[in-house]
């Protein structure tokens, strides 16, 4: 049924437009399902559903999802145990709910229950499959001491992923599992595999495990000045990009630049590099980063266009600012260096500062508050954001905890420390603490900013670079 698809996808308007064409019994079913993802309660509508449709898998799924969103995890689990998903599509939707409920159980230290929730995922491929298999391995290794079981799950995860971030993650955890099993040779083999992804968080952690002093990151960037000038002069699309810059319409050059540097169209490394350089030349560092990120999925690193360098303050008021590599790493994750960036929740500018936070920071720093300048004046945004992250770093005495606080709020980080243990006091491993962060966005944020620091440090002195990830996590 089309209605079934629209309901699973929470496409309310499409679903409502379809319902009138269904028979009366199914109208009652899908009106209830629509209410479950648009209203506070749907009990009255659910009570009107004919008995033979009350066990409809889609209805049960929507009821599970509704309870999970209300943080009624135990009730969601009860319904989950009653569900009879019989198609791949339904298993895929239900998998996300399984993961949400399981993470709640992990947070409450009910690890065996979390494992049991996830083990019946009924998937055999895809991103959700890989994520659940990783969680099953993590629970087994870190919390319930079933190392052999953990290895099996991590190997399954590794076989299911292709992107460098995921391959590095799998390799690190397989290596860590072999290390716990006392199988050093196998552990180092996997750590070496992981370390090949030097621009990633877990790739950098794998490198640390090998105890090798030299740290390097593969770089596919290729530049020839004469060819670049010829490219700008003779390529019609490059010329269009330059004209758009002259007209102050650079936003319209995004798709053109992506096309010029699209790794999926078998562009050469030199062509990708030139597309990124052109984006930088028209002052769209964000477009250059996006070109490079797209190539990074093929494990091609274009460091010069992917990690731009701008001047950052060394001091704001009397606050000493963190090293430029930290500030640049954070900006790259926050806005991709887009001065005019606006997030869905209202964060603004280079360092994605909420106006209310900016107002408070302005008082502390004696810098006049201006909402408009957050997206118009990069130096203003930089001053406030640099001050804030540096102050957080002093408060928490930890880079990665300050990153989590910048993204999710200091009060939440304090709450997590109280709940999970203080990694600064060795009450919990720093890596496990990061993975325990309840918000997927914040977990990802902390890892991406941390890995970015290492890349910026590497670019600063490629011949003498050292791996700073251990210092970031354990200083």
Coordinates of C-alpha atoms in Angstrom, one line a residue:
X1 CA 0.0 0.0 0.0
X2 CA 1.2 3.5 -0.8
X3 CA -0.4 4.6 2.5
X4 CA 1.9 2.1 4.3
X5 CA 5.0 3.7 2.7
X6 CA 3.9 7.2 3.5
X7 CA 3.2 6.2 7.1
X8 CA 6.6 4.6 7.6
X9 CA 8.3 7.7 6.1
X10 CA 6.1 10.0 8.2
X11 CA 4.9 11.9 5.1
X12 CA 1.9 13.3 6.7
X13 CA 0.4 15.3 3.8
X14 CA 0.9 12.5 1.3
X15 CA -0.7 10.0 3.8
X16 CA -3.7 12.2 4.5
X17 CA -4.3 12.7 0.7
X18 CA -4.2 8.9 0.3
X19 CA -6.5 7.9 3.2
X20 CA -9.7 9.0 1.6
X21 CA -9.3 6.3 -1.1
X22 CA -9.0 3.4 1.4
X23 CA -11.8 1.3 2.8
X24 CA -13.3 2.4 6.1
X25 CA -11.3 0.0 8.3
X26 CA -8.0 1.0 6.7
X27 CA -9.0 4.7 7.0
X28 CA -9.2 4.2 10.8
X29 CA -5.8 2.4 10.9
X30 CA -4.0 5.1 8.9
X31 CA -5.7 8.0 10.7
X32 CA -4.4 6.6 13.9
X33 CA -0.9 6.1 12.4
X34 CA -0.9 9.7 11.2
X35 CA -1.9 10.9 14.6
X36 CA 0.9 9.0 16.2
X37 CA 3.5 11.2 14.5
X38 CA 1.7 14.5 14.5
X39 CA -0.2 14.6 17.8
X40 CA 0.4 14.2 21.5
X41 CA -2.0 11.3 21.8
X42 CA -3.8 8.9 19.5
X43 CA -5.5 6.7 22.0
X44 CA -9.0 7.5 20.9
X45 CA -8.2 6.8 17.2
X46 CA -6.4 3.6 18.1
X47 CA -9.4 2.4 20.0
X48 CA -11.5 2.7 16.9
X49 CA -9.3 0.4 14.8
X50 CA -10.9 -2.9 14.0
X51 CA -9.5 -5.8 16.1
X52 CA -8.1 -7.6 13.0
X53 CA -5.9 -4.6 12.3
X54 CA -4.7 -3.7 15.8
X55 CA -1.6 -6.0 15.4
X56 CA -0.6 -4.3 12.1
X57 CA 3.2 -4.2 12.1
X58 CA 3.2 -0.6 11.0
X59 CA 0.9 0.5 13.8
X60 CA 3.0 -1.3 16.3
X61 CA 6.1 0.4 14.8
X62 CA 4.5 3.9 15.1
X63 CA 3.5 3.2 18.7
X64 CA 7.0 2.1 19.5
X65 CA 8.4 5.3 17.9
X66 CA 5.8 7.4 19.8
X67 CA 6.8 5.9 23.1
X68 CA 10.5 6.3 22.4
X69 CA 10.1 10.0 21.5
X70 CA 8.3 10.4 24.8
X71 CA 11.3 8.7 26.6
X72 CA 9.0 5.9 27.6
X73 CA 11.6 3.3 26.7
X74 CA 10.4 0.4 28.8
X75 CA 6.9 0.7 27.2
X76 CA 8.6 0.9 23.8
X77 CA 10.5 -2.3 24.6
X78 CA 7.4 -4.2 25.6
X79 CA 5.8 -3.4 22.2
X80 CA 9.0 -4.2 20.5
X81 CA 9.0 -7.7 22.0
X82 CA 5.5 -8.2 20.6
X83 CA 6.4 -7.0 17.1
X84 CA 6.5 -9.4 14.2
X85 CA 8.4 -7.6 11.5
X86 CA 8.2 -9.8 8.4
X87 CA 9.7 -7.7 5.7
X88 CA 13.1 -6.1 5.1
X89 CA 11.6 -2.6 5.0
X90 CA 9.9 -3.0 8.4
X91 CA 13.1 -4.5 9.9
X92 CA 15.1 -1.4 8.7
X93 CA 12.7 1.0 10.3
X94 CA 12.5 -1.0 13.5
X95 CA 16.3 -1.3 13.7
X96 CA 16.6 2.5 14.4
X97 CA 14.1 2.1 17.3
X98 CA 16.0 -0.9 18.6
X99 CA 19.2 1.1 18.7
X100 CA 17.5 4.1 20.5
X101 CA 16.0 1.8 23.2
X102 CA 19.2 -0.2 23.5
X103 CA 21.3 3.0 24.0
X104 CA 18.9 4.0 26.8
X105 CA 19.6 0.6 28.4
X106 CA 23.4 1.1 27.9
X107 CA 23.1 4.5 29.6
X108 CA 21.4 2.8 32.5
X109 CA 24.1 0.1 32.7
X110 CA 21.7 -2.6 31.7
X111 CA 24.1 -4.0 29.2
X112 CA 22.8 -7.5 28.8
X113 CA 19.3 -6.2 28.1
X114 CA 20.7 -3.8 25.5
X115 CA 22.6 -6.7 23.8
X116 CA 19.4 -8.8 23.7
X117 CA 17.4 -5.9 22.2
X118 CA 19.9 -5.5 19.4
X119 CA 20.8 -9.1 18.6
X120 CA 17.5 -9.8 17.0
X121 CA 17.9 -7.0 14.4
X122 CA 16.9 -9.2 11.4
X123 CA 19.1 -7.2 9.0
X124 CA 22.0 -8.5 6.8
X125 CA 23.4 -5.4 5.2
X126 CA 23.3 -1.6 5.2
X127 CA 24.3 1.3 7.5
X128 CA 21.9 0.3 10.3
X129 CA 23.2 -3.3 10.2
X130 CA 26.8 -2.1 10.5
X131 CA 25.9 0.3 13.4
X132 CA 24.0 -2.4 15.3
X133 CA 26.8 -4.9 14.8
X134 CA 29.3 -2.4 16.1
X135 CA 27.1 -1.7 19.2
X136 CA 26.8 -5.5 19.8
X137 CA 30.6 -5.7 19.6
X138 CA 31.2 -2.7 21.9
X139 CA 28.7 -4.0 24.5
X140 CA 30.4 -7.4 24.4
X141 CA 33.9 -6.1 24.7
X142 CA 33.6 -3.1 27.0
X143 CA 30.8 -4.1 29.3
X144 CA 29.9 -7.8 29.5
X145 CA 33.4 -9.3 29.0
X146 CA 32.5 -11.5 26.0
X147 CA 35.6 -10.9 23.9
X148 CA 35.2 -13.7 21.4
X149 CA 31.6 -12.6 20.8
X150 CA 32.7 -9.0 20.3
X151 CA 35.2 -10.1 17.7
X152 CA 32.6 -11.7 15.6
X153 CA 30.4 -8.6 15.7
X154 CA 33.2 -6.2 14.8
X155 CA 34.2 -8.5 11.8
X156 CA 30.7 -8.4 10.6
X157 CA 30.6 -4.6 10.9
X158 CA 33.9 -4.4 9.0
X159 CA 32.6 -6.5 6.1
X160 CA 29.5 -4.2 5.8
X161 CA 31.2 -0.8 5.5
X162 CA 33.2 1.0 2.8
X163 CA 33.8 4.6 3.9
X164 CA 37.2 5.4 5.5
X165 CA 35.6 6.6 8.8
X166 CA 33.8 3.4 9.2
X167 CA 36.6 1.1 8.0
X168 CA 39.0 2.8 10.5
X169 CA 36.4 2.4 13.3
X170 CA 36.0 -1.3 12.5
X171 CA 39.8 -1.9 12.2
X172 CA 40.5 -0.2 15.5
X173 CA 37.9 -2.2 17.5
X174 CA 39.0 -5.5 15.9
X175 CA 42.6 -4.7 16.9
X176 CA 41.5 -3.7 20.4
X177 CA 39.6 -7.0 20.7
X178 CA 42.6 -9.1 19.5
X179 CA 44.8 -7.1 22.0
X180 CA 42.5 -8.1 24.8
X181 CA 42.6 -11.7 23.7
X182 CA 46.4 -11.5 23.9
X183 CA 46.9 -12.0 20.2
X184 CA 49.4 -9.2 19.5
X185 CA 50.2 -10.1 15.9
X186 CA 46.6 -10.1 14.8
X187 CA 46.0 -6.9 16.8
X188 CA 48.8 -5.1 15.2
X189 CA 47.7 -6.2 11.7
X190 CA 44.3 -4.6 12.3
X191 CA 45.8 -1.5 13.9
X192 CA 48.1 -1.1 10.8
X193 CA 45.0 -1.4 8.6
X194 CA 43.2 1.2 10.6
X195 CA 46.2 3.6 10.6
X196 CA 46.0 3.8 6.8
X197 CA 43.1 6.1 7.4
X198 CA 45.2 8.8 9.1
X199 CA 42.7 11.6 8.7
X200 CA 40.1 9.8 10.8
X201 CA 39.7 9.6 14.6
X202 CA 39.9 5.8 14.8
X203 CA 42.7 5.7 12.2
X204 CA 44.7 8.0 14.5
X205 CA 44.0 5.9 17.5
X206 CA 45.2 2.8 15.6
X207 CA 48.4 4.6 14.8
X208 CA 49.0 5.3 18.5
X209 CA 48.6 1.5 19.2
X210 CA 51.5 0.8 16.9
X211 CA 53.9 3.0 18.9
X212 CA 55.3 4.5 15.8
X213 CA 56.8 7.9 16.1
X214 CA 56.4 9.1 12.5
X215 CA 52.8 10.2 11.7
X216 CA 51.7 10.8 8.1
X217 CA 48.5 11.3 6.2
X218 CA 48.1 10.4 2.5
X219 CA 47.6 13.4 0.3
X220 CA 46.2 13.3 -3.2
X221 CA 46.4 17.1 -3.8
X222 CA 48.2 17.9 -7.0
X223 CA 48.9 21.4 -8.3
X224 CA 50.6 22.9 -11.3
X225 CA 50.3 26.7 -11.5
X226 CA 50.5 26.9 -15.3
X227 CA 47.8 24.2 -15.7
X228 CA 45.6 26.0 -13.1
X229 CA 45.8 29.3 -15.0
X230 CA 45.0 27.5 -18.3
X231 CA 42.0 25.8 -16.6
X232 CA 40.6 29.2 -15.4
X233 CA 41.2 30.8 -18.8
X234 CA 39.8 28.0 -21.1
X235 CA 37.4 25.9 -19.2
X236 CA 33.9 27.4 -19.8
X237 CA 32.6 26.2 -16.4
X238 CA 35.5 27.7 -14.6
X239 CA 35.0 30.9 -16.4
X240 CA 31.3 30.9 -15.3
X241 CA 32.4 30.5 -11.7
X242 CA 34.7 33.5 -12.0
X243 CA 31.9 35.6 -13.6
X244 CA 29.5 34.7 -10.8
X245 CA 32.1 35.9 -8.3
X246 CA 32.4 39.2 -10.1
X247 CA 28.6 39.5 -9.9
X248 CA 28.6 38.6 -6.2
X249 CA 26.6 35.5 -6.8
X250 CA 29.0 32.8 -5.7
X251 CA 26.1 30.7 -4.2
X252 CA 25.2 29.8 -7.7
X253 CA 28.6 28.3 -8.4
X254 CA 28.2 25.5 -5.9
X255 CA 26.9 22.9 -8.3
X256 CA 29.3 23.9 -11.1
X257 CA 32.3 23.5 -8.7
X258 CA 31.0 20.2 -7.5
X259 CA 30.7 19.0 -11.1
X260 CA 34.2 20.1 -11.9
X261 CA 35.6 18.2 -8.9
X262 CA 33.3 15.3 -8.8
X263 CA 35.2 12.1 -7.9
X264 CA 32.2 10.0 -9.1
X265 CA 32.8 11.3 -12.7
X266 CA 36.4 10.0 -12.7
X267 CA 38.0 13.4 -12.3
X268 CA 41.8 13.2 -12.0
X269 CA 43.4 14.2 -8.7
X270 CA 44.7 17.4 -10.5
X271 CA 41.2 18.2 -11.7
X272 CA 39.7 17.8 -8.2
X273 CA 42.5 19.9 -6.8
X274 CA 41.9 22.7 -9.3
X275 CA 38.2 22.7 -8.6
X276 CA 38.9 23.1 -4.9
X277 CA 41.4 25.8 -5.5
X278 CA 39.0 27.7 -7.7
X279 CA 36.4 27.5 -4.9
X280 CA 39.0 28.9 -2.5
X281 CA 39.9 31.7 -4.9
X282 CA 36.3 32.9 -5.0
X283 CA 36.3 32.8 -1.2
X284 CA 34.0 29.8 -0.9
X285 CA 36.1 27.7 1.4
X286 CA 32.9 25.7 2.2
X287 CA 32.5 24.6 -1.4
X288 CA 36.2 23.5 -1.5
X289 CA 35.7 21.4 1.6
X290 CA 32.6 19.8 0.2
X291 CA 34.5 18.8 -3.0
X292 CA 37.3 17.3 -0.8
X293 CA 34.9 15.5 1.5
X294 CA 33.2 13.9 -1.4
X295 CA 36.5 12.6 -2.6
X296 CA 37.4 11.4 1.0
X297 CA 34.7 8.8 0.8
X298 CA 37.0 7.1 -1.8
X299 CA 39.9 7.4 0.7
X300 CA 41.4 10.3 -1.3
X301 CA 42.6 13.2 0.9
X302 CA 43.0 16.6 -0.7
X303 CA 44.4 18.3 2.4
X304 CA 45.1 21.8 1.0
X305 CA 41.5 22.3 -0.1
X306 CA 39.9 20.3 2.7
X307 CA 41.6 22.0 5.7
X308 CA 41.8 25.8 5.0
X309 CA 43.8 28.0 7.2
X310 CA 42.7 31.5 8.3
X311 CA 44.1 33.8 11.0
X312 CA 42.6 33.2 14.4
X313 CA 43.1 35.4 17.5
X314 CA 45.7 34.5 20.1
X315 CA 44.0 36.4 22.9
X316 CA 40.5 37.8 23.6
X317 CA 40.2 40.1 26.5
X318 CA 42.6 38.4 29.0
X319 CA 41.7 34.9 27.9
X320 CA 44.5 33.0 26.2
X321 CA 43.1 31.3 23.1
X322 CA 43.7 27.7 22.3
X323 CA 46.2 26.7 19.6
X324 CA 45.0 27.7 16.1
X325 CA 44.8 24.0 15.1
X326 CA 42.0 23.6 17.6
X327 CA 40.1 26.6 16.5
X328 CA 40.4 25.8 12.8
X329 CA 39.4 22.2 13.5
X330 CA 36.2 23.4 15.3
X331 CA 35.3 25.9 12.5
X332 CA 35.7 23.2 9.9
X333 CA 33.1 21.0 11.7
X334 CA 30.8 23.9 12.6
X335 CA 30.4 25.8 9.4
X336 CA 33.0 24.6 6.8
X337 CA 34.3 28.2 7.0
X338 CA 31.1 29.7 5.8
X339 CA 30.9 33.1 7.4
X340 CA 27.2 33.5 6.7
X341 CA 26.2 30.0 7.9
X342 CA 22.8 29.6 9.7
X343 CA 21.8 26.4 11.3
X344 CA 18.2 25.1 11.6
X345 CA 18.3 25.8 15.4
X346 CA 19.6 29.4 14.9
X347 CA 23.4 29.0 15.4
X348 CA 25.2 31.6 13.3
X349 CA 28.5 32.2 11.5
X350 CA 31.9 30.7 11.4
X351 CA 31.7 29.2 14.9
X352 CA 28.0 28.6 14.9
X353 CA 27.2 30.7 17.9
X354 CA 23.6 31.0 19.2
X355 CA 22.6 34.7 19.6
X356 CA 21.7 34.2 23.3
X357 CA 25.2 32.7 23.9
X358 CA 26.8 35.5 21.9
X359 CA 25.0 38.1 24.0
X360 CA 26.4 36.6 27.2
X361 CA 29.9 36.3 25.7
X362 CA 29.7 39.9 24.6
X363 CA 29.2 41.0 28.2
X364 CA 32.1 38.9 29.5
X365 CA 34.5 40.1 26.8
X366 CA 33.2 43.7 26.7
X367 CA 32.6 43.4 23.0
X368 CA 29.4 45.1 21.8
X369 CA 26.7 42.6 20.9
X370 CA 25.5 42.5 17.4
X371 CA 23.2 39.8 16.0
X372 CA 23.9 40.9 12.5
X373 CA 27.7 40.8 12.9
X374 CA 27.5 37.1 13.8
X375 CA 27.1 36.4 10.1
X376 CA 28.6 39.5 8.6
X377 CA 31.8 40.0 10.5
X378 CA 34.0 36.9 10.8
X379 CA 36.4 38.5 13.2
X380 CA 33.6 39.3 15.6
X381 CA 32.3 35.7 15.4
X382 CA 35.9 34.3 15.7
X383 CA 36.5 36.4 18.8
X384 CA 33.4 35.2 20.7
X385 CA 33.7 31.6 19.6
X386 CA 37.4 31.4 20.3
X387 CA 36.9 32.9 23.7
X388 CA 34.1 30.4 24.5
X389 CA 35.8 27.2 23.5
X390 CA 39.0 28.3 25.3
X391 CA 37.1 29.1 28.4
X392 CA 35.3 25.7 28.3
X393 CA 38.7 24.1 27.9
X394 CA 39.9 25.7 31.1
X395 CA 36.7 24.7 32.9
X396 CA 36.9 21.0 31.9
X397 CA 40.6 20.7 31.5
X398 CA 40.0 18.5 28.5
X399 CA 39.8 19.2 24.8
X400 CA 37.2 16.6 23.9
X401 CA 35.0 17.4 26.9
X402 CA 35.1 21.0 25.9
X403 CA 34.1 20.1 22.3
X404 CA 31.2 18.1 23.7
X405 CA 30.2 21.1 25.9
X406 CA 30.5 23.5 22.9
X407 CA 28.1 21.3 20.9
X408 CA 25.7 20.1 23.5
X409 CA 26.1 22.5 26.5
X410 CA 28.3 22.4 29.6
X411 CA 25.5 21.3 31.9
X412 CA 24.9 18.1 29.8
X413 CA 28.6 17.2 29.9
X414 CA 28.6 17.6 33.7
X415 CA 25.5 15.4 33.8
X416 CA 27.2 12.7 31.7
X417 CA 30.4 12.8 33.8
X418 CA 28.2 12.2 36.9
X419 CA 26.4 9.4 35.2
X420 CA 29.1 7.5 33.4
X421 CA 32.2 8.4 35.4
X422 CA 34.9 11.0 35.1
X423 CA 37.4 10.1 32.4
X424 CA 39.9 12.7 33.7
X425 CA 40.1 10.6 36.9
X426 CA 40.4 7.4 35.0
X427 CA 36.9 6.3 36.2
X428 CA 36.1 5.4 32.6
X429 CA 38.1 5.1 29.4
X430 CA 37.9 8.3 27.3
X431 CA 36.9 6.5 24.1
X432 CA 34.1 4.6 25.9
X433 CA 33.0 7.9 27.4
X434 CA 32.8 9.5 24.0
X435 CA 30.8 6.6 22.6
X436 CA 28.4 6.8 25.6
X437 CA 27.4 10.4 24.8
X438 CA 23.7 10.0 24.2
X439 CA 23.5 12.3 21.2
X440 CA 24.8 10.9 17.9
X441 CA 25.4 14.4 16.6
X442 CA 27.7 15.2 19.6
X443 CA 29.5 11.8 19.4
X444 CA 30.3 12.5 15.8
X445 CA 31.2 16.1 16.5
X446 CA 33.8 15.3 19.2
X447 CA 35.4 12.7 16.9
X448 CA 35.5 14.9 13.8
X449 CA 36.9 17.9 15.6
X450 CA 39.5 15.8 17.4
X451 CA 40.7 14.2 14.1
X452 CA 40.8 17.6 12.4
X453 CA 43.3 18.9 15.0
X454 CA 45.7 16.2 14.0
X455 CA 45.4 17.0 10.3
X456 CA 46.0 20.7 10.9
X457 CA 49.0 19.9 13.1
X458 CA 50.3 17.7 10.2
X459 CA 49.8 20.4 7.6
X460 CA 51.8 22.8 9.8
X461 CA 54.9 20.5 9.7
X462 CA 54.4 17.4 7.6
X463 CA 58.0 16.2 7.9
X464 CA 58.1 16.3 11.7
X465 CA 54.4 15.8 12.6
X466 CA 53.4 13.7 15.6
X467 CA 50.1 12.1 16.4
X468 CA 48.3 14.3 18.9
X469 CA 45.2 12.2 19.4
X470 CA 46.5 10.7 22.7
X471 CA 47.1 14.2 24.1
X472 CA 43.7 15.3 23.0
X473 CA 42.1 12.4 24.9
X474 CA 44.4 11.8 27.8
X475 CA 46.2 15.0 28.7

